[in-house]
PDB file of C-alpha atoms and ligand atoms in Angstrom:
ATOM      1  CA  MET V   8      13.216   7.442   4.482  1.00  0.00           C
ATOM      2  CA  ALA V   9      10.973   4.746   5.980  1.00  0.00           C
ATOM      3  CA  PHE V  10      12.416   1.519   7.396  1.00  0.00           C
ATOM      4  CA  GLU V  11      15.705   3.077   8.457  1.00  0.00           C
ATOM      5  CA  GLY V  12      15.566   1.774  12.026  1.00  0.00           C
ATOM      6  CA  LEU V  13      14.507  -1.699  10.954  1.00  0.00           C
ATOM      7  CA  ALA V  14      17.096  -1.870   8.183  1.00  0.00           C
ATOM      8  CA  GLU V  15      19.868  -0.799  10.515  1.00  0.00           C
ATOM      9  CA  LYS V  16      18.948  -3.396  13.144  1.00  0.00           C
ATOM     10  CA  LEU V  17      18.543  -6.301  10.747  1.00  0.00           C
ATOM     11  CA  GLN V  18      21.761  -5.450   8.960  1.00  0.00           C
ATOM     12  CA  SER V  19      23.685  -5.453  12.233  1.00  0.00           C
ATOM     13  CA  VAL V  20      22.171  -8.812  13.287  1.00  0.00           C
ATOM     14  CA  PHE V  21      23.255 -10.377  10.006  1.00  0.00           C
ATOM     15  CA  LYS V  22      26.664  -8.763  10.042  1.00  0.00           C
ATOM     16  CA  ARG V  23      27.347 -10.486  13.354  1.00  0.00           C
ATOM     17  CA  LEU V  24      25.995 -13.761  12.007  1.00  0.00           C
ATOM     18  CA  ARG V  25      28.272 -13.586   8.989  1.00  0.00           C
ATOM     19  CA  GLY V  26      31.238 -12.956  11.278  1.00  0.00           C
ATOM     20  CA  LYS V  27      30.773 -16.314  12.956  1.00  0.00           C
ATOM     21  CA  GLY V  28      31.585 -18.672  10.099  1.00  0.00           C
ATOM     22  CA  LYS V  29      30.045 -21.947  11.196  1.00  0.00           C
ATOM     23  CA  LEU V  30      26.644 -21.634  12.850  1.00  0.00           C
ATOM     24  CA  THR V  31      24.959 -23.677  15.548  1.00  0.00           C
ATOM     25  CA  GLU V  32      21.235 -23.905  16.047  1.00  0.00           C
ATOM     26  CA  ALA V  33      21.662 -21.640  19.071  1.00  0.00           C
ATOM     27  CA  ASP V  34      23.316 -18.953  16.916  1.00  0.00           C
ATOM     28  CA  VAL V  35      20.361 -18.967  14.542  1.00  0.00           C
ATOM     29  CA  GLU V  36      17.897 -18.878  17.439  1.00  0.00           C
ATOM     30  CA  ALA V  37      19.694 -15.890  18.941  1.00  0.00           C
ATOM     31  CA  ALA V  38      19.609 -14.076  15.606  1.00  0.00           C
ATOM     32  CA  LEU V  39      15.904 -14.857  15.181  1.00  0.00           C
ATOM     33  CA  ARG V  40      15.170 -13.419  18.602  1.00  0.00           C
ATOM     34  CA  GLU V  41      16.793 -10.175  17.513  1.00  0.00           C
ATOM     35  CA  VAL V  42      14.950 -10.188  14.185  1.00  0.00           C
ATOM     36  CA  ARG V  43      11.700 -10.704  16.085  1.00  0.00           C
ATOM     37  CA  LEU V  44      12.406  -7.720  18.341  1.00  0.00           C
ATOM     38  CA  ALA V  45      13.404  -5.521  15.419  1.00  0.00           C
ATOM     39  CA  LEU V  46      10.137  -6.316  13.625  1.00  0.00           C
ATOM     40  CA  LEU V  47       8.066  -5.637  16.719  1.00  0.00           C
ATOM     41  CA  GLU V  48       9.865  -2.325  17.228  1.00  0.00           C
ATOM     42  CA  ALA V  49       9.098  -1.461  13.605  1.00  0.00           C
ATOM     43  CA  ASP V  50       5.428  -1.822  14.567  1.00  0.00           C
ATOM     44  CA  VAL V  51       4.762  -5.001  12.602  1.00  0.00           C
ATOM     45  CA  HIS V  52       1.620  -6.738  13.845  1.00  0.00           C
ATOM     46  CA  PHE V  53       2.619  -9.274  16.553  1.00  0.00           C
ATOM     47  CA  LYS V  54       0.817 -12.196  14.916  1.00  0.00           C
ATOM     48  CA  VAL V  55       2.475 -11.430  11.627  1.00  0.00           C
ATOM     49  CA  VAL V  56       5.850 -11.425  13.394  1.00  0.00           C
ATOM     50  CA  LYS V  57       5.124 -14.719  15.126  1.00  0.00           C
ATOM     51  CA  ASP V  58       4.209 -16.508  11.891  1.00  0.00           C
ATOM     52  CA  PHE V  59       7.116 -14.930  10.062  1.00  0.00           C
ATOM     53  CA  ILE V  60       9.674 -16.102  12.634  1.00  0.00           C
ATOM     54  CA  ALA V  61       8.135 -19.593  12.668  1.00  0.00           C
ATOM     55  CA  ARG V  62       8.498 -19.855   8.892  1.00  0.00           C
ATOM     56  CA  VAL V  63      12.080 -18.620   8.896  1.00  0.00           C
ATOM     57  CA  ARG V  64      13.003 -20.931  11.771  1.00  0.00           C
ATOM     58  CA  GLN V  65      11.546 -23.945  10.016  1.00  0.00           C
ATOM     59  CA  ARG V  66      13.685 -23.314   6.968  1.00  0.00           C
ATOM     60  CA  ALA V  67      16.816 -22.024   8.707  1.00  0.00           C
ATOM     61  CA  VAL V  68      17.717 -24.456  11.468  1.00  0.00           C
ATOM     62  CA  GLY V  69      17.919 -27.640   9.357  1.00  0.00           C
ATOM     63  CA  GLN V  70      21.185 -29.496   8.767  1.00  0.00           C
ATOM     64  CA  GLU V  71      21.266 -28.362   5.182  1.00  0.00           C
ATOM     65  CA  VAL V  72      21.591 -24.724   6.138  1.00  0.00           C
ATOM     66  CA  LEU V  73      23.810 -25.130   9.206  1.00  0.00           C
ATOM     67  CA  GLU V  74      26.235 -27.463   7.459  1.00  0.00           C
ATOM     68  CA  SER V  75      26.384 -25.501   4.245  1.00  0.00           C
ATOM     69  CA  LEU V  76      29.544 -23.615   3.313  1.00  0.00           C
ATOM     70  CA  THR V  77      27.885 -20.236   3.823  1.00  0.00           C
ATOM     71  CA  PRO V  78      25.290 -20.748   6.571  1.00  0.00           C
ATOM     72  CA  ALA V  79      24.850 -17.052   7.439  1.00  0.00           C
ATOM     73  CA  GLN V  80      24.312 -16.229   3.786  1.00  0.00           C
ATOM     74  CA  GLN V  81      21.637 -18.931   3.607  1.00  0.00           C
ATOM     75  CA  VAL V  82      19.833 -17.597   6.662  1.00  0.00           C
ATOM     76  CA  ILE V  83      19.856 -14.086   5.188  1.00  0.00           C
ATOM     77  CA  LYS V  84      18.500 -15.419   1.913  1.00  0.00           C
ATOM     78  CA  ILE V  85      15.669 -17.173   3.751  1.00  0.00           C
ATOM     79  CA  VAL V  86      14.783 -13.958   5.615  1.00  0.00           C
ATOM     80  CA  HIS V  87      14.892 -12.064   2.307  1.00  0.00           C
ATOM     81  CA  ASP V  88      12.575 -14.604   0.638  1.00  0.00           C
ATOM     82  CA  GLU V  89      10.150 -14.597   3.540  1.00  0.00           C
ATOM     83  CA  LEU V  90      10.074 -10.781   3.732  1.00  0.00           C
ATOM     84  CA  THR V  91       9.301 -10.721   0.014  1.00  0.00           C
ATOM     85  CA  GLN V  92       6.504 -13.264   0.475  1.00  0.00           C
ATOM     86  CA  LEU V  93       5.156 -11.320   3.436  1.00  0.00           C
ATOM     87  CA  MET V  94       4.706  -8.281   1.190  1.00  0.00           C
ATOM     88  CA  GLY V  95       2.947 -10.355  -1.462  1.00  0.00           C
ATOM     89  CA  GLY V  96       5.780 -11.974  -3.441  1.00  0.00           C
ATOM     90  CA  GLN V  97       5.136 -10.763  -6.969  1.00  0.00           C
ATOM     91  CA  GLN V  98       4.403  -7.174  -7.858  1.00  0.00           C
ATOM     92  CA  ALA V  99       0.604  -6.721  -7.787  1.00  0.00           C
ATOM     93  CA  ARG V 100      -0.489  -4.796 -10.861  1.00  0.00           C
ATOM     94  CA  LEU V 101      -3.543  -2.683 -11.387  1.00  0.00           C
ATOM     95  CA  ASP V 102      -6.251  -4.574 -13.266  1.00  0.00           C
ATOM     96  CA  LEU V 103      -7.712  -2.247 -15.871  1.00  0.00           C
ATOM     97  CA  GLY V 104      -9.296  -4.985 -17.962  1.00  0.00           C
ATOM     98  CA  GLY V 105     -12.875  -4.826 -19.144  1.00  0.00           C
ATOM     99  CA  ALA V 106     -14.733  -2.408 -21.370  1.00  0.00           C
ATOM    100  CA  PRO V 107     -13.606   1.213 -21.129  1.00  0.00           C
ATOM    101  CA  PRO V 108     -14.135   3.513 -19.392  1.00  0.00           C
ATOM    102  CA  VAL V 109     -12.741   1.478 -16.486  1.00  0.00           C
ATOM    103  CA  PRO V 110     -13.674   2.954 -13.094  1.00  0.00           C
ATOM    104  CA  VAL V 111     -11.087   3.022 -10.315  1.00  0.00           C
ATOM    105  CA  MET V 112     -12.293   4.169  -6.916  1.00  0.00           C
ATOM    106  CA  LEU V 113      -9.943   5.668  -4.338  1.00  0.00           C
ATOM    107  CA  VAL V 114     -11.039   5.415  -0.716  1.00  0.00           C
ATOM    108  CA  GLY V 115      -9.413   6.231   2.605  1.00  0.00           C
ATOM    109  CA  LEU V 116      -9.414   8.431   5.654  1.00  0.00           C
ATOM    110  CA  GLN V 117      -9.025  12.192   5.453  1.00  0.00           C
ATOM    111  CA  GLY V 118      -5.408  13.237   5.283  1.00  0.00           C
ATOM    112  CA  SER V 119      -4.205   9.860   4.037  1.00  0.00           C
ATOM    113  CA  GLY V 120      -3.212  11.412   0.706  1.00  0.00           C
ATOM    114  CA  LYS V 121      -6.207  10.260  -1.337  1.00  0.00           C
ATOM    115  CA  THR V 122      -6.713  13.358  -3.476  1.00  0.00           C
ATOM    116  CA  THR V 123      -3.004  13.706  -4.177  1.00  0.00           C
ATOM    117  CA  THR V 124      -2.825   9.998  -5.037  1.00  0.00           C
ATOM    118  CA  ALA V 125      -5.763  10.304  -7.465  1.00  0.00           C
ATOM    119  CA  ALA V 126      -3.795  12.873  -9.468  1.00  0.00           C
ATOM    120  CA  LYS V 127      -0.529  10.933  -9.176  1.00  0.00           C
ATOM    121  CA  LEU V 128      -2.196   7.768 -10.428  1.00  0.00           C
ATOM    122  CA  ALA V 129      -3.881   9.599 -13.316  1.00  0.00           C
ATOM    123  CA  ARG V 130      -0.516  11.035 -14.326  1.00  0.00           C
ATOM    124  CA  LEU V 131       1.184   7.629 -14.125  1.00  0.00           C
ATOM    125  CA  LEU V 132      -1.522   5.981 -16.240  1.00  0.00           C
ATOM    126  CA  ALA V 133      -1.442   8.820 -18.771  1.00  0.00           C
ATOM    127  CA  ARG V 134       2.285   8.239 -19.159  1.00  0.00           C
ATOM    128  CA  GLN V 135       1.491   4.599 -19.886  1.00  0.00           C
ATOM    129  CA  GLY V 136      -0.755   5.686 -22.747  1.00  0.00           C
ATOM    130  CA  ARG V 137      -4.084   5.694 -20.921  1.00  0.00           C
ATOM    131  CA  GLN V 138      -6.553   8.568 -21.073  1.00  0.00           C
ATOM    132  CA  PRO V 139      -7.807   9.119 -17.557  1.00  0.00           C
ATOM    133  CA  LEU V 140     -10.599  11.344 -16.342  1.00  0.00           C
ATOM    134  CA  LEU V 141     -10.527  12.423 -12.689  1.00  0.00           C
ATOM    135  CA  VAL V 142     -13.764  12.698 -10.728  1.00  0.00           C
ATOM    136  CA  ALA V 143     -14.098  14.903  -7.649  1.00  0.00           C
ATOM    137  CA  ALA V 144     -16.628  13.094  -5.455  1.00  0.00           C
ATOM    138  CA  ASP V 145     -15.226  14.287  -2.116  1.00  0.00           C
ATOM    139  CA  VAL V 146     -17.904  16.934  -1.696  1.00  0.00           C
ATOM    140  CA  TYR V 147     -17.663  17.385   2.070  1.00  0.00           C
ATOM    141  CA  ARG V 148     -14.252  18.951   1.861  1.00  0.00           C
ATOM    142  CA  PRO V 149     -14.643  21.817  -0.643  1.00  0.00           C
ATOM    143  CA  ALA V 150     -10.867  22.212  -0.654  1.00  0.00           C
ATOM    144  CA  ALA V 151     -10.579  18.639  -1.963  1.00  0.00           C
ATOM    145  CA  VAL V 152     -12.548  19.526  -5.094  1.00  0.00           C
ATOM    146  CA  GLU V 153     -10.431  22.640  -5.713  1.00  0.00           C
ATOM    147  CA  GLN V 154      -7.275  20.660  -4.996  1.00  0.00           C
ATOM    148  CA  LEU V 155      -8.194  18.036  -7.588  1.00  0.00           C
ATOM    149  CA  VAL V 156      -9.106  20.681 -10.172  1.00  0.00           C
ATOM    150  CA  THR V 157      -5.770  22.413  -9.599  1.00  0.00           C
ATOM    151  CA  LEU V 158      -3.869  19.127  -9.798  1.00  0.00           C
ATOM    152  CA  GLY V 159      -5.750  18.261 -12.987  1.00  0.00           C
ATOM    153  CA  GLN V 160      -4.571  21.534 -14.560  1.00  0.00           C
ATOM    154  CA  GLN V 161      -1.048  20.838 -13.411  1.00  0.00           C
ATOM    155  CA  ILE V 162      -0.950  17.387 -15.024  1.00  0.00           C
ATOM    156  CA  GLN V 163      -3.110  18.518 -17.959  1.00  0.00           C
ATOM    157  CA  LEU V 164      -5.849  15.965 -17.454  1.00  0.00           C
ATOM    158  CA  PRO V 165      -9.609  16.582 -17.331  1.00  0.00           C
ATOM    159  CA  VAL V 166     -11.482  16.631 -14.022  1.00  0.00           C
ATOM    160  CA  HIS V 167     -15.223  16.102 -13.635  1.00  0.00           C
ATOM    161  CA  ALA V 168     -16.086  18.431 -10.743  1.00  0.00           C
ATOM    162  CA  PRO V 169     -19.692  19.615 -10.809  1.00  0.00           C
ATOM    163  CA  GLY V 170     -19.497  21.128  -7.322  1.00  0.00           C
ATOM    164  CA  THR V 171     -20.095  20.360  -3.687  1.00  0.00           C
ATOM    165  CA  ASP V 172     -23.872  20.619  -3.480  1.00  0.00           C
ATOM    166  CA  ARG V 173     -24.454  17.356  -5.326  1.00  0.00           C
ATOM    167  CA  ASP V 174     -24.813  13.753  -4.246  1.00  0.00           C
ATOM    168  CA  PRO V 175     -21.390  12.095  -4.606  1.00  0.00           C
ATOM    169  CA  VAL V 176     -23.061   8.965  -5.994  1.00  0.00           C
ATOM    170  CA  ASP V 177     -24.528  11.008  -8.853  1.00  0.00           C
ATOM    171  CA  ILE V 178     -21.195  12.720  -9.424  1.00  0.00           C
ATOM    172  CA  ALA V 179     -19.444   9.352  -9.705  1.00  0.00           C
ATOM    173  CA  ARG V 180     -22.066   7.940 -12.053  1.00  0.00           C
ATOM    174  CA  GLU V 181     -22.003  11.060 -14.229  1.00  0.00           C
ATOM    175  CA  GLY V 182     -18.227  10.961 -14.209  1.00  0.00           C
ATOM    176  CA  VAL V 183     -18.283   7.559 -15.871  1.00  0.00           C
ATOM    177  CA  ALA V 184     -20.852   8.764 -18.439  1.00  0.00           C
ATOM    178  CA  GLU V 185     -18.743  11.851 -19.095  1.00  0.00           C
ATOM    179  CA  ALA V 186     -15.674   9.668 -19.657  1.00  0.00           C
ATOM    180  CA  ARG V 187     -17.586   7.546 -22.138  1.00  0.00           C
ATOM    181  CA  ARG V 188     -18.747  10.656 -23.976  1.00  0.00           C
ATOM    182  CA  ARG V 189     -15.253  12.067 -24.159  1.00  0.00           C
ATOM    183  CA  GLY V 190     -13.595   8.786 -25.074  1.00  0.00           C
ATOM    184  CA  ARG V 191     -11.555   8.581 -21.867  1.00  0.00           C
ATOM    185  CA  ASP V 192     -10.667   4.999 -20.951  1.00  0.00           C
ATOM    186  CA  VAL V 193     -10.046   5.192 -17.168  1.00  0.00           C
ATOM    187  CA  VAL V 194     -12.089   7.045 -14.553  1.00  0.00           C
ATOM    188  CA  ILE V 195     -10.350   7.786 -11.276  1.00  0.00           C
ATOM    189  CA  ILE V 196     -12.855   8.661  -8.587  1.00  0.00           C
ATOM    190  CA  ASP V 197     -11.711  10.583  -5.507  1.00  0.00           C
ATOM    191  CA  THR V 198     -14.201   9.855  -2.712  1.00  0.00           C
ATOM    192  CA  ALA V 199     -14.805  11.432   0.667  1.00  0.00           C
ATOM    193  CA  GLY V 200     -12.815  10.531   3.736  1.00  0.00           C
ATOM    194  CA  ARG V 201     -13.429  11.227   7.401  1.00  0.00           C
ATOM    195  CA  LEU V 202     -11.089  11.483  10.324  1.00  0.00           C
ATOM    196  CA  HIS V 203     -12.416   8.153  11.558  1.00  0.00           C
ATOM    197  CA  ILE V 204     -14.297   5.312   9.953  1.00  0.00           C
ATOM    198  CA  ASP V 205     -18.051   5.699  10.456  1.00  0.00           C
ATOM    199  CA  ASP V 206     -21.201   4.087   9.099  1.00  0.00           C
ATOM    200  CA  ALA V 207     -22.289   7.085   7.052  1.00  0.00           C
ATOM    201  CA  LEU V 208     -18.958   7.095   5.211  1.00  0.00           C
ATOM    202  CA  MET V 209     -19.058   3.364   4.550  1.00  0.00           C
ATOM    203  CA  GLU V 210     -22.645   3.501   3.321  1.00  0.00           C
ATOM    204  CA  GLU V 211     -21.802   6.281   0.910  1.00  0.00           C
ATOM    205  CA  LEU V 212     -18.822   4.355  -0.433  1.00  0.00           C
ATOM    206  CA  GLU V 213     -20.990   1.252  -0.828  1.00  0.00           C
ATOM    207  CA  ARG V 214     -23.514   3.277  -2.805  1.00  0.00           C
ATOM    208  CA  ILE V 215     -20.808   4.631  -5.103  1.00  0.00           C
ATOM    209  CA  ARG V 216     -19.458   1.128  -5.554  1.00  0.00           C
ATOM    210  CA  GLN V 217     -22.906  -0.131  -6.540  1.00  0.00           C
ATOM    211  CA  ALA V 218     -23.449   2.791  -8.904  1.00  0.00           C
ATOM    212  CA  VAL V 219     -20.199   2.520 -10.880  1.00  0.00           C
ATOM    213  CA  ALA V 220     -18.989  -1.085 -10.289  1.00  0.00           C
ATOM    214  CA  PRO V 221     -15.309  -0.122 -10.016  1.00  0.00           C
ATOM    215  CA  ARG V 222     -12.792  -2.492 -11.548  1.00  0.00           C
ATOM    216  CA  GLU V 223     -10.426  -1.571  -8.717  1.00  0.00           C
ATOM    217  CA  ILE V 224     -11.068  -0.155  -5.274  1.00  0.00           C
ATOM    218  CA  LEU V 225      -7.785   1.166  -3.939  1.00  0.00           C
ATOM    219  CA  LEU V 226      -7.445   2.066  -0.286  1.00  0.00           C
ATOM    220  CA  VAL V 227      -5.052   4.916   0.426  1.00  0.00           C
ATOM    221  CA  VAL V 228      -3.348   4.690   3.820  1.00  0.00           C
ATOM    222  CA  ASP V 229      -0.672   6.761   5.491  1.00  0.00           C
ATOM    223  CA  ALA V 230       2.411   4.679   6.296  1.00  0.00           C
ATOM    224  CA  MET V 231       3.226   6.999   9.193  1.00  0.00           C
ATOM    225  CA  THR V 232       0.202   5.716  11.108  1.00  0.00           C
ATOM    226  CA  GLY V 233       1.678   2.217  11.456  1.00  0.00           C
ATOM    227  CA  GLN V 234      -0.705  -0.330  12.951  1.00  0.00           C
ATOM    228  CA  ASP V 235      -3.620   2.091  12.637  1.00  0.00           C
ATOM    229  CA  ALA V 236      -3.151   1.923   8.885  1.00  0.00           C
ATOM    230  CA  VAL V 237      -3.465  -1.853   9.059  1.00  0.00           C
ATOM    231  CA  ASN V 238      -6.616  -1.629  11.205  1.00  0.00           C
ATOM    232  CA  VAL V 239      -8.113   0.846   8.753  1.00  0.00           C
ATOM    233  CA  ALA V 240      -7.293  -1.512   5.881  1.00  0.00           C
ATOM    234  CA  GLU V 241      -8.902  -4.441   7.665  1.00  0.00           C
ATOM    235  CA  THR V 242     -12.097  -2.489   8.316  1.00  0.00           C
ATOM    236  CA  PHE V 243     -12.363  -1.089   4.778  1.00  0.00           C
ATOM    237  CA  HIS V 244     -11.765  -4.525   3.351  1.00  0.00           C
ATOM    238  CA  ARG V 245     -14.408  -6.115   5.546  1.00  0.00           C
ATOM    239  CA  ARG V 246     -17.014  -3.456   4.805  1.00  0.00           C
ATOM    240  CA  LEU V 247     -16.295  -2.576   1.210  1.00  0.00           C
ATOM    241  CA  GLY V 248     -13.897  -5.126  -0.238  1.00  0.00           C
ATOM    242  CA  ILE V 249     -10.694  -3.554  -1.522  1.00  0.00           C
ATOM    243  CA  ASP V 250      -8.446  -4.724  -4.342  1.00  0.00           C
ATOM    244  CA  GLY V 251      -5.238  -3.148  -3.196  1.00  0.00           C
ATOM    245  CA  VAL V 252      -3.556  -0.571  -1.040  1.00  0.00           C
ATOM    246  CA  VAL V 253      -1.647   2.603  -1.828  1.00  0.00           C
ATOM    247  CA  LEU V 254       0.774   3.286   0.988  1.00  0.00           C
ATOM    248  CA  THR V 255       1.610   6.988   1.137  1.00  0.00           C
ATOM    249  CA  LYS V 256       4.322   8.994   2.878  1.00  0.00           C
ATOM    250  CA  LEU V 257       6.977   6.309   2.690  1.00  0.00           C
ATOM    251  CA  ASP V 258       9.399   9.193   2.227  1.00  0.00           C
ATOM    252  CA  GLY V 259       8.810  10.068   5.888  1.00  0.00           C
ATOM    253  CA  ASP V 260      10.258   8.167   8.810  1.00  0.00           C
ATOM    254  CA  ALA V 261       7.547   5.491   8.994  1.00  0.00           C
ATOM    255  CA  ARG V 262       8.857   2.476  10.876  1.00  0.00           C
ATOM    256  CA  GLY V 263       7.653   0.034   8.255  1.00  0.00           C
ATOM    257  CA  GLY V 264       4.993  -1.859  10.199  1.00  0.00           C
ATOM    258  CA  ALA V 265       2.181  -1.024   7.806  1.00  0.00           C
ATOM    259  CA  ALA V 266       4.138  -2.055   4.722  1.00  0.00           C
ATOM    260  CA  LEU V 267       5.068  -5.375   6.293  1.00  0.00           C
ATOM    261  CA  SER V 268       1.706  -6.238   7.885  1.00  0.00           C
ATOM    262  CA  VAL V 269      -1.016  -5.036   5.575  1.00  0.00           C
ATOM    263  CA  ARG V 270      -0.869  -7.901   3.094  1.00  0.00           C
ATOM    264  CA  ALA V 271      -0.772 -10.618   5.752  1.00  0.00           C
ATOM    265  CA  VAL V 272      -3.606  -9.071   7.767  1.00  0.00           C
ATOM    266  CA  THR V 273      -5.969  -8.185   4.904  1.00  0.00           C
ATOM    267  CA  GLY V 274      -4.901 -10.576   2.153  1.00  0.00           C
ATOM    268  CA  ARG V 275      -4.749  -7.559  -0.156  1.00  0.00           C
ATOM    269  CA  PRO V 276      -1.502  -6.339  -1.740  1.00  0.00           C
ATOM    270  CA  ILE V 277       0.155  -2.954  -1.730  1.00  0.00           C
ATOM    271  CA  LYS V 278       0.015  -1.831  -5.351  1.00  0.00           C
ATOM    272  CA  PHE V 279       1.645   1.603  -5.150  1.00  0.00           C
ATOM    273  CA  VAL V 280       3.683   3.663  -2.741  1.00  0.00           C
ATOM    274  CA  GLY V 281       3.726   7.429  -2.330  1.00  0.00           C
ATOM    275  CA  LEU V 282       7.207   8.862  -1.963  1.00  0.00           C
ATOM    276  CA  GLY V 283       6.553  12.586  -1.667  1.00  0.00           C
ATOM    277  CA  GLU V 284       4.065  15.385  -2.197  1.00  0.00           C
ATOM    278  CA  ARG V 285       4.836  15.968  -5.872  1.00  0.00           C
ATOM    279  CA  VAL V 286       2.585  14.456  -8.557  1.00  0.00           C
ATOM    280  CA  ASP V 287       5.462  12.399  -9.957  1.00  0.00           C
ATOM    281  CA  GLN V 288       6.169  10.725  -6.609  1.00  0.00           C
ATOM    282  CA  LEU V 289       4.070   7.574  -6.904  1.00  0.00           C
ATOM    283  CA  GLU V 290       5.647   4.234  -7.788  1.00  0.00           C
ATOM    284  CA  PRO V 291       4.463   0.655  -8.267  1.00  0.00           C
ATOM    285  CA  PHE V 292       5.325  -1.423  -5.211  1.00  0.00           C
ATOM    286  CA  HIS V 293       7.916  -4.173  -5.633  1.00  0.00           C
ATOM    287  CA  PRO V 294       8.028  -6.575  -2.646  1.00  0.00           C
ATOM    288  CA  GLU V 295      11.376  -8.041  -3.637  1.00  0.00           C
ATOM    289  CA  ARG V 296      13.079  -4.661  -4.042  1.00  0.00           C
ATOM    290  CA  MET V 297      11.666  -3.509  -0.740  1.00  0.00           C
ATOM    291  CA  ALA V 298      13.023  -6.619   0.991  1.00  0.00           C
ATOM    292  CA  SER V 299      16.432  -5.985  -0.582  1.00  0.00           C
ATOM    293  CA  ARG V 300      16.359  -2.395   0.619  1.00  0.00           C
ATOM    294  CA  ILE V 301      15.564  -3.469   4.168  1.00  0.00           C
ATOM    295  CA  LEU V 302      18.322  -6.075   4.256  1.00  0.00           C
ATOM    296  CA  GLY V 303      20.881  -3.817   2.565  1.00  0.00           C
TER     297      GLY V 303
HETATM  298  P1  LIG M  15      -6.794  13.371   1.500  1.00  0.00           P
HETATM  299  O1  LIG M  15      -7.476  14.116   2.611  1.00  0.00           O
HETATM  300  O2  LIG M  15      -6.706  11.918   1.795  1.00  0.00           O
HETATM  301  O3  LIG M  15      -7.355  13.646   0.148  1.00  0.00           O
HETATM  302  O4  LIG M  15      -5.269  13.860   1.529  1.00  0.00           O
HETATM  303  P2  LIG M  15      -4.434  14.832   0.583  1.00  0.00           P
HETATM  304  O5  LIG M  15      -4.274  14.260  -0.768  1.00  0.00           O
HETATM  305  O6  LIG M  15      -4.997  16.207   0.682  1.00  0.00           O
HETATM  306  O7  LIG M  15      -3.018  14.747   1.296  1.00  0.00           O
HETATM  307  C1  LIG M  15      -2.815  15.159   2.644  1.00  0.00           C
HETATM  308  C2  LIG M  15      -1.389  15.686   2.760  1.00  0.00           C
HETATM  309  O8  LIG M  15      -0.457  14.618   2.582  1.00  0.00           O
HETATM  310  C3  LIG M  15      -1.045  16.736   1.703  1.00  0.00           C
HETATM  311  O9  LIG M  15      -0.257  17.724   2.304  1.00  0.00           O
HETATM  312  C4  LIG M  15      -0.216  15.935   0.689  1.00  0.00           C
HETATM  313  O10 LIG M  15       0.701  16.745  -0.008  1.00  0.00           O
HETATM  314  C5  LIG M  15       0.483  14.953   1.586  1.00  0.00           C
HETATM  315  N1  LIG M  15       0.912  13.710   0.908  1.00  0.00           N
HETATM  316  C6  LIG M  15       0.176  12.865   0.150  1.00  0.00           C
HETATM  317  N2  LIG M  15       0.918  11.817  -0.268  1.00  0.00           N
HETATM  318  C7  LIG M  15       2.167  12.006   0.229  1.00  0.00           C
HETATM  319  C8  LIG M  15       3.396  11.245   0.165  1.00  0.00           C
HETATM  320  O11 LIG M  15       3.502  10.178  -0.434  1.00  0.00           O
HETATM  321  N3  LIG M  15       4.460  11.785   0.835  1.00  0.00           N
HETATM  322  C9  LIG M  15       4.370  12.962   1.525  1.00  0.00           C
HETATM  323  N4  LIG M  15       5.469  13.393   2.160  1.00  0.00           N
HETATM  324  N5  LIG M  15       3.243  13.680   1.626  1.00  0.00           N
HETATM  325  C10 LIG M  15       2.143  13.203   0.981  1.00  0.00           C
END
């Protein structure tokens, strides 16, 4: 599971702190130095770490905390609060308001888990009483279209997949029209990815965005890629404007850097996390629960 290294380190720092009873400012400073190192080793962006430590320090070294009956407990609570805030504070929900069919566009690099996530999200929304239609607009990877069709059969949801010799912008637009015709209320559009971000990809995504005016653009990134995931998010947000992030492969041994940095760097929240290859392994992201998991 992701975060193991970070969780282990932070928990040992705080165990030692709790063992001390009364704390001096120097004790807190020493603990913060270790927290800082643990975050950097977990691949959290260095500026994010710097600001995070500054905020914790400001709240943790005052008389009120040091002279309290349970100073270590207070410091841990402050770190917990600040970790939660770092990941966005409140759970960030999908906004599916507006007249149906509501278009949701999934974007991301190849291999990030975009196609799988499209099906997972459709399944999740269907279980919440929505009636999604999937749209296969990743025409450059024929396997992606087949994959989505197969996943659609598996989760028993319709897929608009007219083939790979069509313009993805037309496919997306038709997908929305098809949803309207069939009375589906959400349209989940799987778009093309590339191995690297390039202009042609971004222009195509911009054209799809203009054609269907998605209510949500969700960027799918692979947690295992750490800081690269954050750089990808920054670039997609700058070029396209994203509404949220789906962080996949958190079931792997990702160090946690992407989960902890992406919100601070892009200003956009993680909305869902992928926890495995199966279609039922997508969950809404809860910053507070994640912070609790890290701190044990
Ligand atoms: P795309 O190129 O972005 O459409 O990526 P795919 O949806 O084809 O996914 C690439 C690979 O990652 C596939 O083998 C998926 O099964 C796998 N995958 C996607 N999401 C997850 C996840 O949350 N956890 C794990 N372990 N594997 C995932």
